[in-house]
Short mmCIF file of C-alpha atoms in Angstrom, two decimals:
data_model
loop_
_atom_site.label_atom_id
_atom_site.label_comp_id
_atom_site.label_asym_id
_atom_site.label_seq_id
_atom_site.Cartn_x
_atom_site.Cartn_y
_atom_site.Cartn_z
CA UNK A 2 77.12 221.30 24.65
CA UNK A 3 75.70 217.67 24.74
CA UNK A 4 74.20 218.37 28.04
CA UNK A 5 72.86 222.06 27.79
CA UNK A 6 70.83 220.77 25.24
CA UNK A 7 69.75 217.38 26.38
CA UNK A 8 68.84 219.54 29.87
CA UNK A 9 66.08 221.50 27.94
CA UNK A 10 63.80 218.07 26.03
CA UNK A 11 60.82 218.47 27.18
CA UNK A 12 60.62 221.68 28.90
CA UNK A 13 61.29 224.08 25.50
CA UNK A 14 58.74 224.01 22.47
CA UNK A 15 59.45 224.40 19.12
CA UNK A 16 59.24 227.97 17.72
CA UNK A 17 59.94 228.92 14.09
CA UNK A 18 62.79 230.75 13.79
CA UNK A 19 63.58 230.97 17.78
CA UNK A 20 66.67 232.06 19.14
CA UNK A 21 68.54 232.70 22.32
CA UNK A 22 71.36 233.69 23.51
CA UNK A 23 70.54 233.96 27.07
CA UNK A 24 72.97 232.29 29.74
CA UNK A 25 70.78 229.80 31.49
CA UNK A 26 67.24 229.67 31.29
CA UNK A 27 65.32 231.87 28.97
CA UNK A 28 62.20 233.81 30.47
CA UNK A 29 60.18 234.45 27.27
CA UNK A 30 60.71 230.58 27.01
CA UNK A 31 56.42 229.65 26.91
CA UNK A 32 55.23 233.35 26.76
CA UNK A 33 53.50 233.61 23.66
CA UNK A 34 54.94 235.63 21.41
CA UNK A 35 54.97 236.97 17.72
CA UNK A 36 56.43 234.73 14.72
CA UNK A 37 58.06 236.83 12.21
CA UNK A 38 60.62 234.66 10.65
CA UNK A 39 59.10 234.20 7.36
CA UNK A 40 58.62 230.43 5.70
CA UNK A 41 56.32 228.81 8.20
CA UNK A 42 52.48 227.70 8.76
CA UNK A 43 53.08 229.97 11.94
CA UNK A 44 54.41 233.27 10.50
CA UNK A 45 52.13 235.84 11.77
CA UNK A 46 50.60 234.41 14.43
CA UNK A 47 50.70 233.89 18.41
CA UNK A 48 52.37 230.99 20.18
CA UNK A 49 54.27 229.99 22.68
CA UNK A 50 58.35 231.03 22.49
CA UNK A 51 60.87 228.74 22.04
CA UNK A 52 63.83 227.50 19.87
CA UNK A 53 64.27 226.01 16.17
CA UNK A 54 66.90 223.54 15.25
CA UNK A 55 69.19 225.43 14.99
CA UNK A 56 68.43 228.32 17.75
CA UNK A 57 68.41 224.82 19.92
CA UNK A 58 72.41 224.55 18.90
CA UNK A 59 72.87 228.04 19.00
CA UNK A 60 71.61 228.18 22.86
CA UNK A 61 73.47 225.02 23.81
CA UNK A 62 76.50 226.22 22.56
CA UNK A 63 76.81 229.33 24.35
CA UNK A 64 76.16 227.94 27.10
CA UNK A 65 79.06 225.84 26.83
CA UNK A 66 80.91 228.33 26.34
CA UNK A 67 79.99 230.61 28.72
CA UNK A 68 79.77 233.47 26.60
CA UNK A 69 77.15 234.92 24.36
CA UNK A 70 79.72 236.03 21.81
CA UNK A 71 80.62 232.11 20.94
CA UNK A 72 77.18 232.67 18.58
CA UNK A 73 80.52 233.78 16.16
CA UNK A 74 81.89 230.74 16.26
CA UNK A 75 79.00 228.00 15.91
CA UNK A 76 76.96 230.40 13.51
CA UNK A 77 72.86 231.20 12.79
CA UNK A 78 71.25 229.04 11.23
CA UNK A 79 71.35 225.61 10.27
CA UNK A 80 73.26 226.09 6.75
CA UNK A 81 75.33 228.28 8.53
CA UNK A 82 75.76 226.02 11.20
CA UNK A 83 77.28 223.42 8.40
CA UNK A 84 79.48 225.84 6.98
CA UNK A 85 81.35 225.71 10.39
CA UNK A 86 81.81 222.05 10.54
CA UNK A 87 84.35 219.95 9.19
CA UNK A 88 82.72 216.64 7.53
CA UNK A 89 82.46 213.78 9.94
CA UNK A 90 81.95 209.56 8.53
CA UNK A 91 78.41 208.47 9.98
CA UNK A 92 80.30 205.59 11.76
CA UNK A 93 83.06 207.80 13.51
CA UNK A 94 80.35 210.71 15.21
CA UNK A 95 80.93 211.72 18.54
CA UNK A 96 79.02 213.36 21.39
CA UNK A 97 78.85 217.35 20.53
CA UNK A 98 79.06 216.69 16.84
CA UNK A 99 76.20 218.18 14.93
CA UNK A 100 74.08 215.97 12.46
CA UNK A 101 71.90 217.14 9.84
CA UNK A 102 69.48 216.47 7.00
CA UNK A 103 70.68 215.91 3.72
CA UNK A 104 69.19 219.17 2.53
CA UNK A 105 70.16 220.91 5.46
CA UNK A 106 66.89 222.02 6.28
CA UNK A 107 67.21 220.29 10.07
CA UNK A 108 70.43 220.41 12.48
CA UNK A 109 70.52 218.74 16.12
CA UNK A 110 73.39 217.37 18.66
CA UNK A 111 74.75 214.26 18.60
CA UNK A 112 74.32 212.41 22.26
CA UNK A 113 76.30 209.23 21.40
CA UNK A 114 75.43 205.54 19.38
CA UNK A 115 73.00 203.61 21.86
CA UNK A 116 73.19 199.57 22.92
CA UNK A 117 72.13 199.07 19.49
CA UNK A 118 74.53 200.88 17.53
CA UNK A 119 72.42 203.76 16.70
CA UNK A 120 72.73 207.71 16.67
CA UNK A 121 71.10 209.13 20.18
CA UNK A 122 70.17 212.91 18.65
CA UNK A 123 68.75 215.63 20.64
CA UNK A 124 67.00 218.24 18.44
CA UNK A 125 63.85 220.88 18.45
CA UNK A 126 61.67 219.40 16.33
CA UNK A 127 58.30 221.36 15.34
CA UNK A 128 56.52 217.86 14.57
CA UNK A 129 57.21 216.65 17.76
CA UNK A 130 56.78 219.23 19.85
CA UNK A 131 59.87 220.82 20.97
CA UNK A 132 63.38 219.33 22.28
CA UNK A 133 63.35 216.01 21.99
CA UNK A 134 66.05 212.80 21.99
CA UNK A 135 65.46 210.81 19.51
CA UNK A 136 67.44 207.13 19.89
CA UNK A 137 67.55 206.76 16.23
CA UNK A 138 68.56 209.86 14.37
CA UNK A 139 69.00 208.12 10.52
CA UNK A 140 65.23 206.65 10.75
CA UNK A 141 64.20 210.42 11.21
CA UNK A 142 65.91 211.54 8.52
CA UNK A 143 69.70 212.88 9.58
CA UNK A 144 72.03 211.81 7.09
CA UNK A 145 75.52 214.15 7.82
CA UNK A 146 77.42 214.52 10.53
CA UNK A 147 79.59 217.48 11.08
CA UNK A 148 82.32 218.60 13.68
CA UNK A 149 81.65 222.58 14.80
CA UNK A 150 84.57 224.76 14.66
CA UNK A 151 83.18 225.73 17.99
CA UNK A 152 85.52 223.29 19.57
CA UNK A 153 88.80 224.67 18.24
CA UNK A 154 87.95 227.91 19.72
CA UNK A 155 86.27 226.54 23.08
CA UNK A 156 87.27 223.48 23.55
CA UNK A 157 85.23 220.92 24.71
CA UNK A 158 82.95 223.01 26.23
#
Protein backbone atom coordinates (compact mmCIF):
# COMPACT_ATOMS: atom_id res chain seq x y z
CA UNK A 1 0.00 0.00 0.00
CA UNK A 2 3.03 2.10 1.27
CA UNK A 3 4.35 2.21 -2.18
CA UNK A 4 1.18 2.68 -4.47
CA UNK A 5 0.79 5.67 -2.70
CA UNK A 6 4.22 7.06 -2.22
CA UNK A 7 4.44 6.24 -6.33
CA UNK A 8 1.74 8.96 -7.03
CA UNK A 9 3.47 12.47 -4.72
CA UNK A 10 3.81 14.72 -6.99
CA UNK A 11 2.15 13.59 -10.05
CA UNK A 12 -1.76 13.56 -8.47
CA UNK A 13 -3.42 16.91 -7.19
CA UNK A 14 -5.66 17.29 -4.60
CA UNK A 15 -9.39 17.13 -5.50
CA UNK A 16 -12.25 17.48 -3.00
CA UNK A 17 -13.93 14.56 -2.58
CA UNK A 18 -11.83 12.46 -5.37
CA UNK A 19 -11.96 8.92 -5.71
CA UNK A 20 -10.67 6.01 -7.68
CA UNK A 21 -10.81 2.81 -7.94
CA UNK A 22 -8.99 2.32 -11.09
CA UNK A 23 -6.10 -0.42 -11.24
CA UNK A 24 -3.05 1.58 -12.13
CA UNK A 25 -3.06 4.92 -13.34
CA UNK A 26 -6.18 6.94 -13.53
CA UNK A 27 -6.91 8.85 -16.93
CA UNK A 28 -9.26 11.62 -15.68
CA UNK A 29 -6.23 12.10 -13.24
CA UNK A 30 -5.51 16.28 -14.41
CA UNK A 31 -8.63 16.56 -16.72
CA UNK A 32 -10.61 19.12 -15.23
CA UNK A 33 -13.56 18.09 -14.01
CA UNK A 34 -16.77 18.98 -11.94
CA UNK A 35 -16.65 19.16 -7.92
CA UNK A 36 -19.81 18.02 -6.48
CA UNK A 37 -18.92 16.69 -3.14
CA UNK A 38 -20.42 19.28 -1.04
CA UNK A 39 -18.28 21.13 1.98
CA UNK A 40 -15.51 22.78 0.03
CA UNK A 41 -14.27 26.36 -1.36
CA UNK A 42 -14.32 24.24 -4.70
CA UNK A 43 -17.86 22.74 -4.81
CA UNK A 44 -19.24 23.82 -8.03
CA UNK A 45 -16.53 24.66 -9.89
CA UNK A 46 -13.83 23.37 -12.57
CA UNK A 47 -10.45 21.91 -11.70
CA UNK A 48 -8.21 19.57 -12.28
CA UNK A 49 -9.18 15.66 -11.04
CA UNK A 50 -7.56 14.03 -8.49
CA UNK A 51 -7.79 12.33 -5.02
CA UNK A 52 -8.68 13.49 -1.28
CA UNK A 53 -7.18 11.96 1.77
CA UNK A 54 -8.89 9.52 1.89
CA UNK A 55 -9.68 8.64 -2.00
CA UNK A 56 -5.57 8.73 -1.80
CA UNK A 57 -5.94 5.47 0.72
CA UNK A 58 -8.74 4.22 -1.00
CA UNK A 59 -6.66 4.06 -4.47
CA UNK A 60 -3.53 2.77 -2.78
CA UNK A 61 -5.23 0.13 -1.25
CA UNK A 62 -6.76 -1.46 -4.09
CA UNK A 63 -4.05 -1.46 -5.70
CA UNK A 64 -2.49 -3.55 -3.23
CA UNK A 65 -4.81 -5.65 -3.41
CA UNK A 66 -5.32 -6.11 -6.76
CA UNK A 67 -8.88 -5.86 -6.76
CA UNK A 68 -11.35 -3.05 -6.89
CA UNK A 69 -13.72 -4.80 -4.52
CA UNK A 70 -11.00 -4.45 -1.46
CA UNK A 71 -12.79 -0.64 -1.37
CA UNK A 72 -15.09 -3.15 1.22
CA UNK A 73 -12.55 -3.74 3.29
CA UNK A 74 -10.50 -0.35 3.81
CA UNK A 75 -13.83 1.77 3.54
CA UNK A 76 -14.89 5.57 2.00
CA UNK A 77 -14.00 8.06 3.66
CA UNK A 78 -11.73 9.07 6.21
CA UNK A 79 -14.15 8.38 9.38
CA UNK A 80 -14.93 5.40 7.73
CA UNK A 81 -11.55 4.63 7.08
CA UNK A 82 -11.02 4.76 11.16
CA UNK A 83 -13.83 2.67 11.84
CA UNK A 84 -11.78 -0.14 10.11
CA UNK A 85 -8.69 0.23 12.10
CA UNK A 86 -7.74 -1.17 15.23
CA UNK A 87 -5.97 1.63 17.55
CA UNK A 88 -2.24 1.72 17.14
CA UNK A 89 0.42 3.62 20.20
CA UNK A 90 2.15 6.63 18.26
CA UNK A 91 5.52 4.97 19.19
CA UNK A 92 4.70 1.35 17.83
CA UNK A 93 3.29 2.60 13.93
CA UNK A 94 4.36 0.74 11.15
CA UNK A 95 4.65 1.16 7.38
CA UNK A 96 0.89 0.69 5.87
CA UNK A 97 -0.69 1.87 9.07
CA UNK A 98 -2.99 4.79 8.56
CA UNK A 99 -2.59 8.05 10.72
CA UNK A 100 -5.03 10.65 11.20
CA UNK A 101 -6.11 13.96 12.70
CA UNK A 102 -7.51 14.09 15.94
CA UNK A 103 -10.87 15.10 14.52
CA UNK A 104 -10.62 12.83 11.81
CA UNK A 105 -11.07 15.30 9.29
CA UNK A 106 -7.48 14.14 7.48
CA UNK A 107 -6.20 10.37 6.91
CA UNK A 108 -2.75 9.46 5.08
CA UNK A 109 -0.19 6.30 5.06
CA UNK A 110 2.33 5.79 7.27
CA UNK A 111 5.94 5.39 5.32
CA UNK A 112 8.06 4.59 8.43
CA UNK A 113 9.93 6.90 11.53
CA UNK A 114 12.93 8.75 9.70
CA UNK A 115 16.86 9.14 11.09
CA UNK A 116 15.32 11.37 13.50
CA UNK A 117 12.70 9.40 14.99
CA UNK A 118 9.87 10.96 13.25
CA UNK A 119 6.60 9.77 11.34
CA UNK A 120 7.45 9.78 7.30
CA UNK A 121 3.47 10.27 6.09
CA UNK A 122 2.38 10.28 2.60
CA UNK A 123 -1.01 12.02 2.18
CA UNK A 124 -3.17 14.29 -0.48
CA UNK A 125 -3.16 17.33 1.01
CA UNK A 126 -5.33 20.30 -0.64
CA UNK A 127 -2.89 22.98 1.06
CA UNK A 128 -0.08 21.57 -0.42
CA UNK A 129 -1.00 20.67 -3.52
CA UNK A 130 -1.66 17.11 -3.94
CA UNK A 131 0.29 13.81 -2.73
CA UNK A 132 2.85 14.69 -0.79
CA UNK A 133 5.48 12.96 1.98
CA UNK A 134 5.70 14.77 4.65
CA UNK A 135 8.93 13.68 7.10
CA UNK A 136 7.15 14.89 10.07
CA UNK A 137 3.54 13.87 10.25
CA UNK A 138 2.76 15.14 14.23
CA UNK A 139 4.11 18.85 13.30
CA UNK A 140 1.28 18.78 10.57
CA UNK A 141 -1.18 17.86 12.70
CA UNK A 142 -1.68 13.73 12.73
CA UNK A 143 -2.22 12.66 16.10
CA UNK A 144 -3.74 8.69 15.73
CA UNK A 145 -2.50 5.97 14.27
CA UNK A 146 -4.63 3.12 13.19
CA UNK A 147 -4.06 -0.50 11.75
CA UNK A 148 -6.69 -1.17 8.55
CA UNK A 149 -8.57 -4.29 8.70
CA UNK A 150 -7.45 -4.35 5.13
CA UNK A 151 -4.55 -6.46 6.16
CA UNK A 152 -6.46 -9.33 7.76
CA UNK A 153 -8.26 -9.79 4.61
CA UNK A 154 -5.21 -9.05 2.14
CA UNK A 155 -2.44 -9.43 3.78
CA UNK A 156 0.33 -7.36 3.43
CA UNK A 157 -0.51 -6.25 0.28
Amino acid sequence: MVENAAALTGKVGYFWGGKSVCLGWDDRWGVPALVTADGSDTTGTLVPFGLDCSGLVTWASVNAAGDADALSAIGNGARDQYSRCTPVAWEDAQPGDLAFFPDLSHVGIVVGTTEAGTLEIVHCSKTLGGVVRSPDGATIGFALIGRPEFYQIYGEA
